[in-house]
mmCIF file of C-alpha atoms and ligand atoms in Angstrom:
data_model
loop_
_atom_site.group_PDB
_atom_site.id
_atom_site.type_symbol
_atom_site.label_atom_id
_atom_site.label_comp_id
_atom_site.label_asym_id
_atom_site.label_seq_id
_atom_site.Cartn_x
_atom_site.Cartn_y
_atom_site.Cartn_z
ATOM 1 C CA MET A 241 4.880 11.081 24.550
ATOM 2 C CA SER A 242 2.242 11.251 21.840
ATOM 3 C CA ASP A 243 0.544 8.349 23.605
ATOM 4 C CA GLN A 244 -1.293 11.115 25.434
ATOM 5 C CA GLY A 245 -3.392 11.915 22.402
ATOM 6 C CA ASN A 246 -3.738 14.890 20.168
ATOM 7 C CA PRO A 247 -4.499 18.489 21.137
ATOM 8 C CA ILE A 248 -6.299 18.669 17.778
ATOM 9 C CA GLU A 249 -9.896 17.662 18.541
ATOM 10 C CA LEU A 250 -10.758 14.336 16.989
ATOM 11 C CA SER A 251 -14.330 15.059 15.995
ATOM 12 C CA GLY A 252 -14.386 12.288 13.379
ATOM 13 C CA ALA A 253 -12.721 9.457 15.247
ATOM 14 C CA GLY A 254 -14.995 6.821 16.658
ATOM 15 C CA LYS A 255 -18.044 7.890 14.674
ATOM 16 C CA GLU A 256 -18.435 4.395 13.314
ATOM 17 C CA ASP A 257 -21.828 4.924 11.742
ATOM 18 C CA ARG A 258 -20.408 7.356 9.209
ATOM 19 C CA LYS A 259 -19.716 6.161 5.700
ATOM 20 C CA PHE A 260 -16.182 5.948 4.378
ATOM 21 C CA ASP A 261 -16.522 8.992 2.087
ATOM 22 C CA THR A 262 -17.557 11.091 5.079
ATOM 23 C CA LYS A 263 -14.682 9.782 7.201
ATOM 24 C CA LEU A 264 -12.267 10.821 4.445
ATOM 25 C CA ILE A 265 -13.272 14.460 5.001
ATOM 26 C CA HIS A 266 -14.330 14.431 8.674
ATOM 27 C CA PHE A 267 -11.454 12.408 10.062
ATOM 28 C CA GLY A 268 -10.800 14.471 13.155
ATOM 29 C CA GLY A 269 -8.240 16.969 11.955
ATOM 30 C CA GLU A 270 -10.493 18.816 9.532
ATOM 31 C CA VAL A 271 -10.911 21.830 11.809
ATOM 32 C CA ASP A 272 -8.145 23.066 14.099
ATOM 33 C CA ALA A 273 -9.625 23.223 17.595
ATOM 34 C CA ALA A 274 -7.477 26.183 18.651
ATOM 35 C CA THR A 275 -8.118 28.537 15.725
ATOM 36 C CA GLY A 276 -10.811 27.024 13.504
ATOM 37 C CA ALA A 277 -8.298 26.760 10.660
ATOM 38 C CA SER A 278 -9.533 24.559 7.800
ATOM 39 C CA SER A 279 -6.524 22.273 7.786
ATOM 40 C CA VAL A 280 -4.201 20.700 10.331
ATOM 41 C CA PRO A 281 -1.495 23.209 11.339
ATOM 42 C CA ILE A 282 2.049 22.273 10.384
ATOM 43 C CA TYR A 283 3.926 22.134 13.693
ATOM 44 C CA GLN A 284 7.375 22.785 12.274
ATOM 45 C CA ALA A 285 9.129 22.140 15.572
ATOM 46 C CA SER A 286 11.604 19.531 16.710
ATOM 47 C CA THR A 287 11.072 20.045 20.427
ATOM 48 C CA PHE A 288 8.448 21.312 22.878
ATOM 49 C CA HIS A 289 8.741 23.561 25.947
ATOM 50 C CA HIS A 290 8.252 22.057 29.382
ATOM 51 C CA HIS A 291 6.064 24.681 31.081
ATOM 52 C CA ASP A 292 6.066 22.662 34.256
ATOM 53 C CA ILE A 293 9.090 20.502 34.848
ATOM 54 C CA TYR A 294 7.000 18.167 37.028
ATOM 55 C CA ASN A 295 4.348 17.676 34.338
ATOM 56 C CA PRO A 296 5.962 16.961 30.973
ATOM 57 C CA PRO A 297 4.019 18.160 27.928
ATOM 58 C CA SER A 298 2.110 15.587 25.858
ATOM 59 C CA TYR A 299 4.539 16.235 23.020
ATOM 60 C CA ASP A 300 8.178 16.596 23.959
ATOM 61 C CA TYR A 301 10.279 15.786 20.877
ATOM 62 C CA SER A 302 9.100 15.335 17.286
ATOM 63 C CA ARG A 303 10.685 11.922 16.684
ATOM 64 C CA SER A 304 8.549 10.636 19.566
ATOM 65 C CA GLY A 305 5.473 12.613 18.623
ATOM 66 C CA ASN A 306 4.341 15.647 16.650
ATOM 67 C CA PRO A 307 0.750 16.954 16.448
ATOM 68 C CA THR A 308 0.785 17.204 12.640
ATOM 69 C CA ARG A 309 2.063 13.655 12.200
ATOM 70 C CA GLN A 310 -0.316 12.486 14.925
ATOM 71 C CA ALA A 311 -3.294 13.878 13.000
ATOM 72 C CA LEU A 312 -2.218 11.825 9.964
ATOM 73 C CA GLU A 313 -1.672 8.736 12.130
ATOM 74 C CA ASP A 314 -5.150 9.071 13.619
ATOM 75 C CA TYR A 315 -6.559 9.668 10.128
ATOM 76 C CA ILE A 316 -5.253 6.399 8.655
ATOM 77 C CA ALA A 317 -6.340 4.483 11.786
ATOM 78 C CA VAL A 318 -9.898 5.779 11.300
ATOM 79 C CA LEU A 319 -9.855 4.839 7.599
ATOM 80 C CA GLU A 320 -8.521 1.305 8.139
ATOM 81 C CA GLY A 321 -10.688 0.723 11.213
ATOM 82 C CA GLY A 322 -7.652 -0.122 13.332
ATOM 83 C CA HIS A 323 -6.515 0.851 16.787
ATOM 84 C CA ARG A 324 -3.421 2.853 15.970
ATOM 85 C CA GLY A 325 -1.836 4.450 12.921
ATOM 86 C CA LEU A 326 1.823 5.319 12.455
ATOM 87 C CA ALA A 327 3.486 7.383 9.726
ATOM 88 C CA PHE A 328 6.905 6.677 8.253
ATOM 89 C CA SER A 329 9.349 8.317 5.865
ATOM 90 C CA SER A 330 8.521 5.844 3.061
ATOM 91 C CA GLY A 331 6.631 2.633 2.424
ATOM 92 C CA MET A 332 9.874 0.728 2.956
ATOM 93 C CA ALA A 333 10.423 2.546 6.267
ATOM 94 C CA ALA A 334 6.982 1.353 7.403
ATOM 95 C CA ILE A 335 7.663 -2.193 6.206
ATOM 96 C CA SER A 336 11.188 -2.445 7.650
ATOM 97 C CA THR A 337 10.043 -0.997 10.981
ATOM 98 C CA ALA A 338 7.244 -3.580 11.150
ATOM 99 C CA PHE A 339 9.780 -6.384 10.536
ATOM 100 C CA MET A 340 11.760 -5.099 13.546
ATOM 101 C CA LEU A 341 9.011 -6.665 15.672
ATOM 102 C CA PHE A 342 10.809 -9.957 14.936
ATOM 103 C CA SER A 343 14.071 -11.309 16.356
ATOM 104 C CA ALA A 344 16.980 -13.476 15.279
ATOM 105 C CA GLY A 345 15.757 -17.045 14.819
ATOM 106 C CA ASP A 346 12.248 -16.023 13.736
ATOM 107 C CA HIS A 347 10.727 -17.254 10.478
ATOM 108 C CA ILE A 348 8.133 -15.500 8.309
ATOM 109 C CA ILE A 349 5.989 -16.913 5.485
ATOM 110 C CA VAL A 350 5.845 -14.363 2.663
ATOM 111 C CA THR A 351 3.902 -14.208 -0.586
ATOM 112 C CA GLU A 352 6.219 -14.885 -3.523
ATOM 113 C CA ASP A 353 4.690 -11.910 -5.367
ATOM 114 C CA VAL A 354 5.855 -9.541 -2.649
ATOM 115 C CA TYR A 355 6.908 -5.992 -3.594
ATOM 116 C CA GLY A 356 10.525 -6.001 -4.850
ATOM 117 C CA GLY A 357 11.791 -3.733 -2.085
ATOM 118 C CA THR A 358 10.310 -6.040 0.553
ATOM 119 C CA TYR A 359 11.964 -9.022 -1.144
ATOM 120 C CA ARG A 360 15.313 -7.193 -1.058
ATOM 121 C CA LEU A 361 14.820 -6.259 2.602
ATOM 122 C CA LEU A 362 14.152 -9.890 3.544
ATOM 123 C CA THR A 363 16.797 -11.564 1.405
ATOM 124 C CA GLY A 364 19.588 -8.967 1.495
ATOM 125 C CA ILE A 365 19.290 -7.311 4.901
ATOM 126 C CA LEU A 366 17.100 -9.100 7.466
ATOM 127 C CA ASN A 367 18.638 -12.482 6.582
ATOM 128 C CA ARG A 368 21.921 -11.129 8.008
ATOM 129 C CA PHE A 369 20.141 -10.607 11.328
ATOM 130 C CA GLY A 370 18.826 -14.162 11.455
ATOM 131 C CA ILE A 371 15.269 -13.363 10.339
ATOM 132 C CA GLU A 372 14.341 -16.042 7.847
ATOM 133 C CA ALA A 373 11.665 -15.938 5.128
ATOM 134 C CA THR A 374 9.991 -18.619 2.999
ATOM 135 C CA PHE A 375 8.306 -17.383 -0.176
ATOM 136 C CA VAL A 376 5.154 -19.242 -1.214
ATOM 137 C CA ASP A 377 2.330 -18.931 -3.696
ATOM 138 C CA MET A 378 -0.146 -17.512 -1.196
ATOM 139 C CA THR A 379 -3.103 -18.108 -3.497
ATOM 140 C CA LYS A 380 -2.645 -21.779 -2.488
ATOM 141 C CA ILE A 381 -3.387 -22.316 1.203
ATOM 142 C CA ASP A 382 -1.671 -25.722 1.142
ATOM 143 C CA GLU A 383 1.624 -24.068 0.207
ATOM 144 C CA VAL A 384 1.185 -21.629 3.093
ATOM 145 C CA LYS A 385 0.484 -24.476 5.523
ATOM 146 C CA ALA A 386 3.435 -26.505 4.263
ATOM 147 C CA ALA A 387 5.808 -23.623 5.004
ATOM 148 C CA LEU A 388 5.007 -23.642 8.740
ATOM 149 C CA LYS A 389 8.003 -24.254 11.008
ATOM 150 C CA PRO A 390 8.334 -24.349 14.805
ATOM 151 C CA ASN A 391 9.889 -20.844 14.673
ATOM 152 C CA THR A 392 7.337 -19.293 12.286
ATOM 153 C CA LYS A 393 6.042 -16.016 13.701
ATOM 154 C CA ALA A 394 4.088 -14.347 10.904
ATOM 155 C CA VAL A 395 2.524 -14.448 7.451
ATOM 156 C CA TYR A 396 2.983 -11.526 5.075
ATOM 157 C CA LEU A 397 0.344 -10.932 2.387
ATOM 158 C CA GLU A 398 -0.142 -8.667 -0.603
ATOM 159 C CA THR A 399 -3.402 -8.823 -2.542
ATOM 160 C CA PRO A 400 -3.927 -8.082 -5.368
ATOM 161 C CA SER A 401 -0.233 -8.651 -6.021
ATOM 162 C CA ASN A 402 2.088 -6.699 -8.247
ATOM 163 C CA PRO A 403 2.115 -6.713 -11.281
ATOM 164 C CA THR A 404 -0.132 -9.670 -12.230
ATOM 165 C CA LEU A 405 -2.825 -8.923 -9.616
ATOM 166 C CA LYS A 406 -2.993 -12.401 -8.093
ATOM 167 C CA ILE A 407 -5.646 -12.731 -5.394
ATOM 168 C CA THR A 408 -5.014 -14.154 -1.923
ATOM 169 C CA ASP A 409 -7.927 -15.103 0.344
ATOM 170 C CA ILE A 410 -7.303 -12.773 3.291
ATOM 171 C CA ALA A 411 -9.752 -14.401 5.742
ATOM 172 C CA GLN A 412 -8.549 -17.925 4.928
ATOM 173 C CA VAL A 413 -4.865 -17.119 5.481
ATOM 174 C CA THR A 414 -5.416 -14.967 8.590
ATOM 175 C CA GLU A 415 -7.717 -17.534 10.221
ATOM 176 C CA TRP A 416 -5.069 -20.193 9.730
ATOM 177 C CA ALA A 417 -2.389 -17.797 10.995
ATOM 178 C CA HIS A 418 -4.308 -16.969 14.156
ATOM 179 C CA ALA A 419 -4.951 -20.650 14.836
ATOM 180 C CA HIS A 420 -1.149 -21.046 14.875
ATOM 181 C CA ASP A 421 -0.461 -17.885 16.908
ATOM 182 C CA LEU A 422 1.099 -16.146 13.934
ATOM 183 C CA LEU A 423 0.882 -12.457 13.239
ATOM 184 C CA SER A 424 -0.703 -11.500 9.909
ATOM 185 C CA ILE A 425 0.665 -8.493 8.042
ATOM 186 C CA LEU A 426 -0.759 -7.158 4.771
ATOM 187 C CA ASP A 427 0.547 -4.582 2.303
ATOM 188 C CA ASN A 428 -2.652 -2.761 1.242
ATOM 189 C CA THR A 429 -1.017 -0.274 -1.149
ATOM 190 C CA PHE A 430 -2.897 -1.348 -4.296
ATOM 191 C CA MET A 431 -6.422 -1.290 -2.859
ATOM 192 C CA THR A 432 -6.199 1.361 -0.126
ATOM 193 C CA PRO A 433 -8.832 1.357 2.658
ATOM 194 C CA TYR A 434 -11.264 2.812 0.116
ATOM 195 C CA TYR A 435 -11.661 -0.649 -1.426
ATOM 196 C CA GLN A 436 -10.199 -3.069 1.126
ATOM 197 C CA ARG A 437 -9.988 -2.920 4.924
ATOM 198 C CA PRO A 438 -8.009 -6.016 5.981
ATOM 199 C CA ILE A 439 -8.200 -5.300 9.723
ATOM 200 C CA GLU A 440 -11.953 -5.918 9.528
ATOM 201 C CA GLN A 441 -11.022 -9.370 8.174
ATOM 202 C CA GLY A 442 -8.651 -10.217 10.995
ATOM 203 C CA VAL A 443 -5.306 -8.885 9.760
ATOM 204 C CA ASP A 444 -3.069 -7.611 12.588
ATOM 205 C CA ILE A 445 -0.970 -4.997 10.788
ATOM 206 C CA VAL A 446 -1.792 -3.163 7.564
ATOM 207 C CA LEU A 447 1.052 -1.447 5.729
ATOM 208 C CA HIS A 448 1.030 1.153 2.966
ATOM 209 C CA SER A 449 3.271 2.829 0.563
ATOM 210 C CA ALA A 450 1.356 6.097 0.899
ATOM 211 C CA THR A 451 3.559 7.323 -1.957
ATOM 212 C CA LYS A 452 1.012 5.701 -4.262
ATOM 213 C CA PHE A 453 -2.809 6.086 -4.134
ATOM 214 C CA LEU A 454 -3.058 7.626 -0.660
ATOM 215 C CA GLY A 455 -0.788 10.553 -1.548
ATOM 216 C CA GLY A 456 -2.023 10.360 -5.099
ATOM 217 C CA HIS A 457 -0.016 13.133 -6.750
ATOM 218 C CA SER A 458 3.503 11.705 -7.273
ATOM 219 C CA ASP A 459 4.869 14.404 -4.997
ATOM 220 C CA VAL A 460 5.432 12.785 -1.612
ATOM 221 C CA LEU A 461 7.221 9.669 -0.382
ATOM 222 C CA ALA A 462 5.578 8.202 2.725
ATOM 223 C CA GLY A 463 4.595 5.010 4.497
ATOM 224 C CA LEU A 464 1.770 4.183 6.901
ATOM 225 C CA ALA A 465 1.007 1.333 9.266
ATOM 226 C CA VAL A 466 -2.153 0.507 11.190
ATOM 227 C CA THR A 467 -2.411 -2.050 13.986
ATOM 228 C CA ARG A 468 -5.534 -3.945 14.964
ATOM 229 C CA THR A 469 -4.790 -3.926 18.678
ATOM 230 C CA GLU A 470 -3.512 -1.481 21.252
ATOM 231 C CA THR A 471 -0.680 -3.818 22.300
ATOM 232 C CA LEU A 472 0.638 -4.117 18.773
ATOM 233 C CA GLY A 473 0.254 -0.362 18.361
ATOM 234 C CA ARG A 474 2.416 0.245 21.398
ATOM 235 C CA LYS A 475 5.059 -2.222 20.169
ATOM 236 C CA LEU A 476 5.212 -0.685 16.702
ATOM 237 C CA LYS A 477 5.301 2.830 18.158
ATOM 238 C CA TYR A 478 8.296 1.746 20.246
ATOM 239 C CA MET A 479 10.032 0.595 17.030
ATOM 240 C CA GLN A 480 9.162 3.809 15.168
ATOM 241 C CA ASN A 481 10.546 5.974 17.973
ATOM 242 C CA GLY A 482 13.565 3.738 18.522
ATOM 243 C CA LEU A 483 14.487 3.547 14.855
ATOM 244 C CA GLY A 484 13.549 7.137 14.017
ATOM 245 C CA THR A 485 11.805 6.158 10.785
ATOM 246 C CA VAL A 486 9.217 8.936 11.157
ATOM 247 C CA LEU A 487 7.567 11.050 8.471
ATOM 248 C CA GLY A 488 8.379 14.776 8.505
ATOM 249 C CA VAL A 489 5.659 17.303 9.227
ATOM 250 C CA GLN A 490 5.522 18.953 5.787
ATOM 251 C CA ASP A 491 5.081 15.564 4.151
ATOM 252 C CA SER A 492 2.525 14.563 6.792
ATOM 253 C CA TRP A 493 0.467 17.629 5.860
ATOM 254 C CA LEU A 494 0.867 17.012 2.132
ATOM 255 C CA LEU A 495 -0.234 13.411 2.535
ATOM 256 C CA MET A 496 -3.384 14.435 4.426
ATOM 257 C CA ARG A 497 -4.088 16.967 1.668
ATOM 258 C CA GLY A 498 -3.907 14.150 -0.880
ATOM 259 C CA MET A 499 -5.898 11.632 1.149
ATOM 260 C CA LYS A 500 -8.972 13.867 1.349
ATOM 261 C CA THR A 501 -9.654 13.200 -2.354
ATOM 262 C CA LEU A 502 -8.862 9.464 -2.204
ATOM 263 C CA GLY A 503 -12.489 8.435 -2.767
ATOM 264 C CA ALA A 504 -13.075 10.743 -5.743
ATOM 265 C CA ARG A 505 -9.757 9.741 -7.319
ATOM 266 C CA MET A 506 -10.183 5.992 -6.801
ATOM 267 C CA ALA A 507 -13.749 5.980 -8.113
ATOM 268 C CA HIS A 508 -12.800 7.911 -11.261
ATOM 269 C CA SER A 509 -9.643 5.900 -11.934
ATOM 270 C CA GLU A 510 -11.382 2.578 -11.352
ATOM 271 C CA LYS A 511 -14.115 3.400 -13.863
ATOM 272 C CA SER A 512 -11.460 4.201 -16.445
ATOM 273 C CA ALA A 513 -9.378 1.136 -15.517
ATOM 274 C CA ALA A 514 -12.403 -1.122 -16.109
ATOM 275 C CA LYS A 515 -12.843 0.439 -19.567
ATOM 276 C CA LEU A 516 -9.156 0.038 -20.348
ATOM 277 C CA ALA A 517 -9.164 -3.621 -19.244
ATOM 278 C CA LYS A 518 -12.254 -4.375 -21.357
ATOM 279 C CA TRP A 519 -10.816 -2.520 -24.379
ATOM 280 C CA LEU A 520 -7.538 -4.428 -24.092
ATOM 281 C CA SER A 521 -9.218 -7.813 -23.652
ATOM 282 C CA GLU A 522 -11.191 -7.269 -26.864
ATOM 283 C CA ARG A 523 -8.040 -6.681 -28.907
ATOM 284 C CA SER A 524 -6.618 -9.708 -30.697
ATOM 285 C CA ASP A 525 -3.066 -8.309 -30.519
ATOM 286 C CA ILE A 526 -2.913 -8.388 -26.689
ATOM 287 C CA LYS A 527 -1.780 -11.733 -25.264
ATOM 288 C CA ALA A 528 -3.176 -11.351 -21.750
ATOM 289 C CA VAL A 529 -4.894 -8.789 -19.541
ATOM 290 C CA PHE A 530 -4.675 -8.825 -15.748
ATOM 291 C CA TYR A 531 -7.405 -6.926 -13.886
ATOM 292 C CA PRO A 532 -9.505 -8.275 -10.983
ATOM 293 C CA GLY A 533 -12.609 -6.698 -12.513
ATOM 294 C CA LEU A 534 -12.479 -8.954 -15.587
ATOM 295 C CA ALA A 535 -14.842 -11.930 -15.409
ATOM 296 C CA SER A 536 -11.965 -14.201 -16.463
ATOM 297 C CA HIS A 537 -9.548 -13.011 -13.755
ATOM 298 C CA PRO A 538 -8.416 -15.892 -11.483
ATOM 299 C CA GLY A 539 -9.594 -15.372 -7.921
ATOM 300 C CA ARG A 540 -12.132 -12.721 -8.879
ATOM 301 C CA GLU A 541 -14.783 -14.209 -6.573
ATOM 302 C CA ILE A 542 -12.398 -14.184 -3.628
ATOM 303 C CA HIS A 543 -11.483 -10.603 -4.419
ATOM 304 C CA GLU A 544 -15.145 -9.585 -4.497
ATOM 305 C CA LYS A 545 -15.676 -11.182 -1.092
ATOM 306 C CA GLN A 546 -12.951 -9.097 0.535
ATOM 307 C CA SER A 547 -12.905 -5.833 -1.451
ATOM 308 C CA SER A 548 -15.509 -3.373 -2.642
ATOM 309 C CA GLY A 549 -13.698 -2.492 -5.874
ATOM 310 C CA TYR A 550 -11.073 -3.562 -8.351
ATOM 311 C CA GLY A 551 -8.615 -0.690 -8.218
ATOM 312 C CA ALA A 552 -6.893 1.262 -10.939
ATOM 313 C CA VAL A 553 -3.976 -0.939 -12.000
ATOM 314 C CA VAL A 554 -4.227 -2.949 -15.228
ATOM 315 C CA SER A 555 -1.368 -5.127 -16.493
ATOM 316 C CA PHE A 556 -1.228 -6.518 -20.011
ATOM 317 C CA ASP A 557 1.077 -8.486 -22.257
ATOM 318 C CA VAL A 558 1.770 -6.986 -25.679
ATOM 319 C CA GLY A 559 3.631 -10.118 -26.835
ATOM 320 C CA SER A 560 7.298 -9.179 -26.948
ATOM 321 C CA ALA A 561 9.980 -6.992 -25.443
ATOM 322 C CA GLU A 562 10.355 -5.123 -28.741
ATOM 323 C CA ARG A 563 6.690 -4.229 -28.872
ATOM 324 C CA ALA A 564 6.619 -3.261 -25.184
ATOM 325 C CA LYS A 565 9.538 -0.888 -25.734
ATOM 326 C CA ARG A 566 7.859 0.538 -28.849
ATOM 327 C CA VAL A 567 4.694 1.246 -26.859
ATOM 328 C CA LEU A 568 6.701 2.853 -24.039
ATOM 329 C CA SER A 569 8.494 5.110 -26.546
ATOM 330 C CA SER A 570 5.289 6.032 -28.380
ATOM 331 C CA VAL A 571 2.760 6.912 -25.664
ATOM 332 C CA LYS A 572 2.235 10.638 -25.184
ATOM 333 C CA LEU A 573 -0.033 10.833 -22.111
ATOM 334 C CA PRO A 574 1.137 8.463 -19.369
ATOM 335 C CA LEU A 575 4.260 9.075 -17.409
ATOM 336 C CA VAL A 576 6.675 6.284 -18.330
ATOM 337 C CA ALA A 577 8.006 5.513 -14.874
ATOM 338 C CA VAL A 578 8.000 3.262 -11.839
ATOM 339 C CA SER A 579 5.372 3.999 -9.191
ATOM 340 C CA LEU A 580 1.598 4.119 -9.502
ATOM 341 C CA GLY A 581 -1.524 5.556 -7.980
ATOM 342 C CA ALA A 582 -1.314 9.159 -9.084
ATOM 343 C CA VAL A 583 -3.539 11.759 -10.747
ATOM 344 C CA GLU A 584 -1.534 11.195 -13.927
ATOM 345 C CA SER A 585 -1.502 7.787 -15.573
ATOM 346 C CA ILE A 586 1.766 5.893 -15.148
ATOM 347 C CA LEU A 587 2.938 3.200 -17.538
ATOM 348 C CA SER A 588 5.700 0.952 -16.282
ATOM 349 C CA TYR A 589 7.692 -1.907 -17.673
ATOM 350 C CA PRO A 590 8.260 -4.438 -14.856
ATOM 351 C CA ALA A 591 10.879 -6.497 -16.773
ATOM 352 C CA MET A 592 13.210 -3.500 -17.019
ATOM 353 C CA MET A 593 12.021 -1.427 -14.041
ATOM 354 C CA SER A 594 10.553 -2.875 -10.810
ATOM 355 C CA HIS A 595 11.515 -6.515 -11.498
ATOM 356 C CA ALA A 596 14.788 -5.983 -13.374
ATOM 357 C CA SER A 597 16.850 -7.564 -10.595
ATOM 358 C CA MET A 598 14.779 -10.767 -10.609
ATOM 359 C CA PRO A 599 16.422 -13.676 -12.508
ATOM 360 C CA LYS A 600 14.729 -14.051 -15.898
ATOM 361 C CA GLU A 601 13.488 -17.616 -15.261
ATOM 362 C CA VAL A 602 11.939 -16.638 -11.918
ATOM 363 C CA ARG A 603 10.414 -13.552 -13.513
ATOM 364 C CA HIS A 604 8.840 -15.584 -16.313
ATOM 365 C CA GLU A 605 7.593 -18.208 -13.845
ATOM 366 C CA ARG A 606 5.722 -15.439 -12.029
ATOM 367 C CA GLY A 607 4.091 -14.313 -15.267
ATOM 368 C CA ILE A 608 6.231 -11.183 -15.531
ATOM 369 C CA THR A 609 6.997 -11.682 -19.198
ATOM 370 C CA ASP A 610 9.100 -9.475 -21.469
ATOM 371 C CA GLY A 611 5.932 -8.074 -23.049
ATOM 372 C CA LEU A 612 4.175 -7.177 -19.778
ATOM 373 C CA LEU A 613 3.232 -3.547 -19.171
ATOM 374 C CA ARG A 614 1.554 -2.133 -16.051
ATOM 375 C CA PHE A 615 -0.860 0.752 -16.503
ATOM 376 C CA SER A 616 -1.835 2.770 -13.432
ATOM 377 C CA VAL A 617 -4.859 4.709 -14.603
ATOM 378 C CA GLY A 618 -5.000 8.365 -13.612
ATOM 379 C CA LEU A 619 -7.664 11.024 -13.949
ATOM 380 C CA GLU A 620 -7.297 11.889 -17.638
ATOM 381 C CA ASP A 621 -10.227 11.427 -20.010
ATOM 382 C CA ILE A 622 -10.390 7.705 -20.765
ATOM 383 C CA GLY A 623 -11.138 8.325 -24.448
ATOM 384 C CA ASP A 624 -7.902 10.288 -24.750
ATOM 385 C CA LEU A 625 -5.961 7.568 -22.891
ATOM 386 C CA LEU A 626 -7.331 4.811 -25.146
ATOM 387 C CA ALA A 627 -6.635 6.807 -28.323
ATOM 388 C CA ASP A 628 -3.090 7.437 -27.154
ATOM 389 C CA LEU A 629 -2.509 3.774 -26.283
ATOM 390 C CA GLU A 630 -4.032 2.707 -29.584
ATOM 391 C CA GLN A 631 -1.638 4.802 -31.654
ATOM 392 C CA ALA A 632 1.250 3.435 -29.551
ATOM 393 C CA LEU A 633 0.112 -0.175 -30.056
ATOM 394 C CA GLU A 634 -0.215 0.376 -33.785
ATOM 395 C CA ARG A 635 3.338 1.610 -34.271
ATOM 396 C CA GLN A 636 5.404 -0.823 -36.297
HETATM 397 C C1 LIG B 105 5.941 1.317 -3.769
HETATM 398 C C2 LIG B 105 5.555 0.155 -2.931
HETATM 399 C C3 LIG B 105 6.212 -0.108 -1.715
HETATM 400 C C4 LIG B 105 7.387 0.714 -1.229
HETATM 401 O O1 LIG B 105 7.010 2.014 -0.871
HETATM 402 P P1 LIG B 105 7.993 3.277 -0.940
HETATM 403 O O2 LIG B 105 7.104 4.401 -0.537
HETATM 404 O O3 LIG B 105 8.502 3.370 -2.343
HETATM 405 O O4 LIG B 105 9.099 3.037 0.019
HETATM 406 C C5 LIG B 105 5.760 -1.179 -0.961
HETATM 407 N N1 LIG B 105 4.756 -1.964 -1.379
HETATM 408 C C6 LIG B 105 4.111 -1.752 -2.539
HETATM 409 C C7 LIG B 105 3.010 -2.674 -2.948
HETATM 410 C C8 LIG B 105 4.489 -0.684 -3.357
HETATM 411 O O5 LIG B 105 3.863 -0.497 -4.523
#
């Protein structure tokens, strides 16, 4: 029933002339229309009273719609410049719900660098329901084109990709997709709408693990989706309600709390990430550095065409598994963990963490070597982070 709109006044929505930083604060839910409260009320209710049995209320049951979740959904739609936003219990809930738009017999072209959970969903779950995927190097348009089949229904992009930050040309792939009546779907977790708004470049559905930069504090698991059109919004809403993959109201509130500082956090972390990438690339004991902001990064020009920044994730190869493990055991500041995009720096080891289930040969082919570390730069002082990493790299 939340199709009816939100009782919370949307003062920010539709004010297109406002800059992104202003939209982050004045997104519509910043002042509660009923009380003037300075944040969106948490409507901790599963169901809503029918005052008039002949005129059902705009919200009737929280799986179908809840004002707190709705405020978040409108917020992300404003930020991505899309028609409709939807909030889910995790990034994977958003992604799996989006894939439910497809049916048995459908085929999807997917970037080979896709997030591990999405790979598992496609190859271990959706394949059993007759939804077929072909994985291609999406940085090469010819590979994308060659994967087209009569039953292809969509292309699925991720740029920059994880963990080697490969760049896909969003406009090139989506233009080709639209010419073939394919849906284009993009996982925008790494860039966030602060740096990259794919809907403005023709993408149909943008997905997020809001667990990462949008939430920003390693304290909430959430997923978001934004559709370019009203029709797609209605279809995805139908899936969300039918599958029940919704985000709870406490987490919806917490996510909005985190998103308000997205701009300040991204700007600070990116500045530090650029310094880290430069520092690493000047060291003779580092085999490779992956960061779209480096002049040498493949696809940098394409990235600059479609994004306004380089993000806060830097991957680098320390040369061997032994050295990588020594660094992981010696750092004192970053959290050694999976995940990324938080106020605290997070250092992860793809070979043993996010990409552990990938066969070694495939992993190496994708550049995910045994010495590769991924550094998600947080808000600590960059001098302290570099000093800490230096002592870890110098351990014998
Ligand atoms: C973490 C992540 C996901 C999955 O999100 P969850 O919130 O963990 O379910 C999807 N895509 C990318 C790029 C991610 O980093």
